[in-house]
Tab-separated table of C-alpha atoms in Angstrom:
chain	number	residue	atom	x	y	z
A	1	GLU	CA	74.079	121.956	36.168
A	2	THR	CA	72.628	120.992	39.542
A	3	ARG	CA	69.135	121.920	38.425
A	4	GLY	CA	69.568	119.864	35.269
A	5	LYS	CA	70.637	116.801	37.232
A	6	SER	CA	67.744	117.243	39.643
A	7	SER	CA	65.256	117.565	36.787
A	8	SER	CA	66.554	114.391	35.152
A	9	GLY	CA	66.422	112.531	38.442
A	10	CYS	CA	62.866	113.710	39.080
A	11	MET	CA	61.778	112.568	35.643
A	12	LEU	CA	63.240	109.094	36.197
A	13	LEU	CA	61.636	108.795	39.619
A	14	LEU	CA	58.294	109.964	38.251
A	15	ARG	CA	58.363	107.305	35.554
A	16	HIS	CA	58.681	104.686	38.302
A	17	LEU	CA	55.918	106.299	40.360
A	18	PHE	CA	53.546	106.767	37.406
A	19	PRO	CA	54.552	104.020	34.961
A	20	ARG	CA	51.420	104.381	32.839
A	21	THR	CA	51.453	108.167	32.675
A	22	ARG	CA	53.265	110.242	30.088
A	23	VAL	CA	55.372	112.786	32.002
A	24	LEU	CA	55.215	115.655	29.532
A	25	SER	CA	54.189	118.724	31.512
A	26	MET	CA	55.075	119.433	35.106
A	27	ALA	CA	56.159	122.176	37.490
A	28	LEU	CA	59.376	121.683	39.409
A	29	VAL	CA	60.374	123.523	42.610
A	30	LEU	CA	63.908	122.998	43.906
A	31	HIS	CA	64.653	123.720	47.560
A	32	PRO	CA	67.912	125.749	47.577
A	33	SER	CA	69.264	124.372	50.868
A	34	SER	CA	67.845	120.872	51.026
A	35	SER	CA	67.951	117.641	49.071
A	36	LEU	CA	64.139	117.655	48.974
A	37	HIS	CA	62.399	118.973	45.876
A	38	TRP	CA	58.797	119.013	44.756
A	39	VAL	CA	57.381	117.956	41.434
A	40	PHE	CA	53.840	119.078	40.576
A	41	HIS	CA	52.458	116.604	38.055
A	42	GLY	CA	48.799	116.605	37.106
A	43	SER	CA	46.872	117.204	40.317
A	44	LYS	CA	49.507	115.443	42.453
A	45	ILE	CA	52.472	116.821	44.382
A	46	VAL	CA	55.472	114.514	44.604
A	47	GLN	CA	58.284	115.044	47.096
A	48	VAL	CA	61.620	113.900	45.724
A	49	ASN	CA	64.638	113.187	47.912
A	50	GLU	CA	67.631	113.758	45.675
A	51	ARG	CA	70.042	112.200	48.185
A	52	THR	CA	68.181	108.909	48.638
A	53	GLN	CA	66.633	108.882	45.140
A	54	GLN	CA	63.186	108.225	46.610
A	55	CYS	CA	59.888	109.995	46.071
A	56	GLU	CA	56.498	110.019	47.743
A	57	LEU	CA	53.172	111.766	47.360
A	58	VAL	CA	52.620	114.824	49.555
A	59	GLN	CA	49.561	114.404	51.768
A	60	LEU	CA	47.547	117.610	51.483
A	61	PRO	CA	44.823	118.814	53.868
A	62	ASP	CA	41.308	117.695	52.999
A	63	ALA	CA	40.233	121.028	51.504
A	64	ALA	CA	43.168	121.097	49.085
A	65	ALA	CA	43.225	117.366	48.427
A	66	ALA	CA	39.682	117.574	47.081
A	67	LEU	CA	40.888	119.725	44.171
A	68	ASP	CA	41.659	117.499	41.201
A	69	SER	CA	42.393	120.204	38.622
A	70	PRO	CA	45.896	119.987	37.043
A	71	ILE	CA	48.634	122.105	38.566
A	72	VAL	CA	50.059	124.512	35.979
A	73	SER	CA	52.645	126.440	38.008
A	74	ALA	CA	54.241	126.594	41.458
A	75	ALA	CA	56.725	128.771	43.346
A	76	LEU	CA	58.663	128.717	46.616
A	77	HIS	CA	58.743	131.782	48.876
A	78	PRO	CA	62.212	133.181	49.748
A	79	SER	CA	61.514	132.251	53.389
A	80	ARG	CA	61.341	128.618	52.130
A	81	GLN	CA	58.245	128.066	54.258
A	82	LEU	CA	55.499	129.019	51.814
A	83	VAL	CA	54.593	127.341	48.521
A	84	ALA	CA	52.169	128.773	45.969
A	85	VAL	CA	50.309	126.337	43.724
A	86	ALA	CA	48.237	127.464	40.717
A	87	ARG	CA	45.723	125.147	39.085
A	88	ALA	CA	43.973	125.136	35.722
A	89	SER	CA	40.691	125.775	37.556
A	90	LYS	CA	41.805	129.367	38.441
A	91	ASP	CA	42.553	128.276	42.039
A	92	ILE	CA	45.698	129.538	43.760
A	93	ASP	CA	46.555	127.806	47.036
A	94	LEU	CA	49.215	128.740	49.563
A	95	PHE	CA	50.737	125.997	51.712
A	96	HIS	CA	52.867	126.534	54.791
A	97	CYS	CA	55.651	124.089	55.609
A	98	ASP	CA	57.832	124.766	58.658
A	99	GLU	CA	60.685	122.543	57.509
A	100	PRO	CA	61.557	120.431	54.441
A	101	GLY	CA	59.777	117.125	54.668
A	102	GLY	CA	57.286	118.358	57.241
A	103	PRO	CA	53.495	118.390	56.877
A	104	TRP	CA	51.872	120.885	54.532
A	105	GLN	CA	49.292	123.208	56.081
A	106	HIS	CA	46.742	124.955	53.900
A	107	ALA	CA	47.369	128.665	54.533
A	108	ALA	CA	45.168	130.526	52.050
A	109	HIS	CA	43.117	130.249	48.885
A	110	CYS	CA	42.470	132.709	46.079
A	111	LEU	CA	40.317	132.465	42.961
A	112	ALA	CA	41.947	134.249	40.035
A	113	PRO	CA	39.804	136.105	37.473
A	114	ARG	CA	41.037	133.784	34.706
A	115	ARG	CA	43.158	130.689	34.299
A	116	VAL	CA	46.622	131.244	35.754
A	117	ILE	CA	49.668	130.479	33.612
A	118	CYS	CA	52.598	131.370	35.921
A	119	VAL	CA	53.299	132.412	39.521
A	120	SER	CA	56.325	133.936	41.245
A	121	PHE	CA	57.134	135.410	44.649
A	122	ALA	CA	58.768	138.750	45.249
A	123	HIS	CA	62.174	138.508	46.925
A	124	THR	CA	61.908	141.270	49.555
A	125	ALA	CA	58.288	142.447	49.420
A	126	LYS	CA	55.503	140.255	50.725
A	127	SER	CA	53.872	139.772	47.336
A	128	LEU	CA	52.874	136.985	45.003
A	129	VAL	CA	52.624	137.881	41.321
A	130	PHE	CA	50.844	135.753	38.732
A	131	GLY	CA	49.841	135.983	35.076
A	132	ASP	CA	46.790	134.634	33.282
A	133	LYS	CA	45.941	133.300	29.845
A	134	VAL	CA	44.808	136.647	28.368
A	135	GLY	CA	48.065	138.427	29.235
A	136	ASP	CA	47.133	140.242	32.471
A	137	PHE	CA	49.302	139.948	35.555
A	138	TYR	CA	48.386	140.619	39.176
A	139	ALA	CA	49.923	141.005	42.631
A	140	MET	CA	48.559	139.953	45.999
A	141	HIS	CA	49.929	140.418	49.505
A	142	VAL	CA	51.098	137.286	51.315
A	143	SER	CA	52.754	136.638	54.653
A	144	PRO	CA	55.178	133.788	55.338
A	145	ASP	CA	54.183	133.803	58.993
A	146	ALA	CA	51.741	130.998	59.743
A	147	LYS	CA	49.969	133.111	62.383
A	148	ALA	CA	49.479	136.190	60.198
A	149	PRO	CA	46.895	136.775	57.457
A	150	HIS	CA	48.247	135.157	54.349
A	151	SER	CA	46.675	136.829	51.369
A	152	SER	CA	44.663	139.720	50.046
A	153	GLU	CA	42.583	140.272	46.922
A	154	PRO	CA	44.699	140.344	43.756
A	155	VAL	CA	45.402	143.758	42.215
A	156	LEU	CA	45.798	144.168	38.448
A	157	LEU	CA	49.273	145.429	37.555
A	158	GLY	CA	49.297	145.422	33.757
A	159	GLY	CA	48.773	143.328	30.692
A	160	HIS	CA	50.098	142.027	27.384
A	161	LEU	CA	48.248	141.789	24.092
A	162	SER	CA	48.819	138.019	23.981
A	163	MET	CA	49.007	135.111	26.406
A	164	LEU	CA	51.546	135.518	29.176
A	165	GLN	CA	54.046	132.664	29.392
A	166	ASP	CA	56.225	133.457	32.400
A	167	LEU	CA	57.226	136.211	34.815
A	168	VAL	CA	59.920	136.849	37.407
A	169	MET	CA	60.784	139.580	39.907
A	170	THR	CA	64.226	141.172	40.143
A	171	LEU	CA	66.137	140.744	43.395
A	172	ASN	CA	65.326	144.271	44.614
A	173	ASP	CA	61.643	143.853	43.619
A	174	LYS	CA	61.735	147.128	41.682
A	175	ARG	CA	61.000	145.468	38.342
A	176	VAL	CA	58.862	142.631	37.042
A	177	VAL	CA	59.968	140.824	33.873
A	178	THR	CA	57.269	139.209	31.729
A	179	CYS	CA	57.238	137.339	28.421
A	180	ASP	CA	54.458	136.407	26.004
A	181	ARG	CA	53.621	134.433	22.879
A	182	ASP	CA	54.380	137.401	20.610
A	183	GLU	CA	58.173	137.047	20.913
A	184	LYS	CA	58.462	139.903	23.440
A	185	ILE	CA	60.118	140.304	26.822
A	186	ARG	CA	58.940	143.296	28.843
A	187	ILE	CA	60.705	144.897	31.815
A	188	SER	CA	58.284	146.993	33.892
A	189	ARG	CA	58.398	148.808	37.189
A	190	PHE	CA	56.864	147.191	40.234
A	191	PRO	CA	54.211	147.804	41.414
A	192	ARG	CA	53.587	150.512	38.767
A	193	ALA	CA	53.788	148.091	35.858
A	194	GLU	CA	52.219	150.619	33.464
A	195	VAL	CA	55.690	152.185	33.359
A	196	ILE	CA	57.592	150.029	30.874
A	197	GLU	CA	61.346	150.532	31.159
A	198	ALA	CA	62.537	148.268	28.329
A	199	PHE	CA	61.703	145.523	25.864
A	200	GLY	CA	63.838	142.513	25.055
A	201	LEU	CA	63.419	141.956	21.309
A	202	GLY	CA	65.259	139.285	19.372
A	203	HIS	CA	63.330	136.046	19.638
A	204	THR	CA	61.509	135.006	16.495
A	205	SER	CA	58.902	132.785	18.150
A	206	CYS	CA	56.972	132.381	21.396
A	207	VAL	CA	59.081	133.134	24.503
A	208	THR	CA	58.270	130.219	26.797
A	209	SER	CA	60.259	131.079	29.914
A	210	VAL	CA	62.244	133.876	31.554
A	211	LYS	CA	64.382	133.525	34.688
A	212	LEU	CA	66.603	135.757	36.787
A	213	LEU	CA	70.363	135.322	36.381
A	214	GLY	CA	72.205	137.060	39.191
A	215	ASP	CA	71.065	140.562	40.117
A	216	SER	CA	71.473	142.283	36.762
A	217	HIS	CA	70.669	139.785	34.013
A	218	ILE	CA	67.845	137.554	32.839
A	219	VAL	CA	67.836	134.478	30.628
A	220	SER	CA	65.038	133.465	28.280
A	221	CYS	CA	64.187	130.515	26.069
A	222	SER	CA	61.901	130.361	23.077
A	223	LEU	CA	60.312	128.064	20.536
A	224	ASP	CA	62.835	129.450	18.040
A	225	SER	CA	65.309	126.988	19.657
A	226	SER	CA	67.394	129.753	21.231
A	227	VAL	CA	68.452	130.645	24.772
A	228	ARG	CA	69.311	134.317	25.227
A	229	LYS	CA	70.872	136.399	27.997
A	230	TRP	CA	69.749	139.997	28.540
A	231	ASP	CA	70.585	142.887	30.824
A	232	LEU	CA	67.836	144.793	32.586
A	233	GLN	CA	67.978	147.525	29.944
A	234	GLY	CA	66.708	145.071	27.320
A	235	SER	CA	70.028	144.614	25.506
A	236	GLU	CA	70.933	141.123	24.375
A	237	VAL	CA	74.239	140.019	25.879
A	238	ALA	CA	74.595	136.487	24.519
A	239	SER	CA	72.598	133.843	22.708
A	240	PHE	CA	72.818	130.151	22.004
A	241	THR	CA	70.838	128.232	19.418
A	242	VAL	CA	70.080	124.582	20.001
A	243	GLN	CA	70.594	122.725	16.756
A	244	PRO	CA	67.970	120.010	16.273
A	245	THR	CA	69.407	116.567	15.746
A	246	ALA	CA	68.309	115.001	12.471
A	247	PRO	CA	66.881	111.509	12.917
A	248	PRO	CA	69.010	108.734	11.398
A	249	GLU	CA	67.997	107.634	7.935
A	250	PRO	CA	66.280	104.226	7.956
A	251	GLU	CA	68.290	101.411	6.435
A	252	PRO	CA	66.782	99.769	3.340
A	253	ALA	CA	64.839	96.620	4.138
A	254	SER	CA	66.272	93.312	3.108
A	255	GLY	CA	65.290	92.397	-0.418
A	256	ALA	CA	64.623	95.994	-1.401
A	257	ALA	CA	67.266	95.899	-4.107
A	258	GLY	CA	65.765	92.735	-5.587
A	259	GLY	CA	62.355	94.385	-5.587
A	260	GLU	CA	63.726	97.346	-7.556
A	261	GLU	CA	65.251	94.964	-10.138
A	262	PHE	CA	61.900	93.192	-10.429
A	263	VAL	CA	60.139	96.504	-11.067
A	264	ASN	CA	62.716	97.551	-13.658
A	265	GLU	CA	62.376	94.220	-15.475
A	266	ALA	CA	58.584	94.556	-15.508
A	267	GLU	CA	58.872	98.078	-16.949
A	268	GLU	CA	61.234	96.827	-19.669
A	269	GLU	CA	58.809	94.032	-20.623
A	270	GLU	CA	55.931	96.532	-20.841
A	271	GLY	CA	58.080	98.758	-23.062
A	272	GLU	CA	58.918	95.893	-25.383
A	273	GLU	CA	55.235	94.906	-25.682
A	274	GLU	CA	54.270	98.494	-26.536
A	275	ALA	CA	57.010	98.651	-29.168
A	276	GLU	CA	55.837	95.404	-30.747
A	277	GLY	CA	52.257	96.671	-30.819
A	278	GLU	CA	53.297	99.853	-32.590
A	279	GLY	CA	55.300	97.810	-35.144
A	280	GLU	CA	52.324	95.624	-35.944
A	281	GLY	CA	50.131	98.688	-36.330
């Protein structure tokens, strides 16, 4: 409920900040212990203060500010001091922030093999995992310490046969959960993702998102208008289908009835003329 309220508030604030821009696609990162959240919209990063209902653009270092490619995904490190930002240009940037509201320091940069779709941090291990548009997902070492080396070259973990949509690590970092456009949810070991422990099968359309729910369940949503809860063995626990609301039927315009009567009268006159012509023949 809190996340829903924050998302709605961010959307309203964004409409005031970008009045001429359609806010359709964005990444949202909520700080778990602060009223400050970050909205990644286009190539901009907006800091939203939920308490004061104010927002402002985050001033990035020159090297990162020069990148104008749209941001497609973002994630916050469990230490709450490191933010990963993935762009449509295959760039992955790591930013270090000592405290909420403080300046962002550019910590590291990585160029992914292909366009990145989703990013997520491990909870206990010092790893960042990300998936790309062809279905492959990778891991790279990161350090939340500003004085330590921040990243390494990404290592291929595994892949799907279709585009990856989202991924998330379990709390003990022993499994990575991925979902794709072919209605599948896969639960694999980490870092040996070639060992697939279970599939979550039940969606009838593209699975757009998967998130961790507690330490033993995941929740997914799909273009089939359903939200489903699963255990880590791939068994469906619960599901909820969002019923689309039918648009109200338009009211007949004024004078429509009179127009119908006019048409009927014209048809009757044509019928009478045809009958008279047949009689004369």
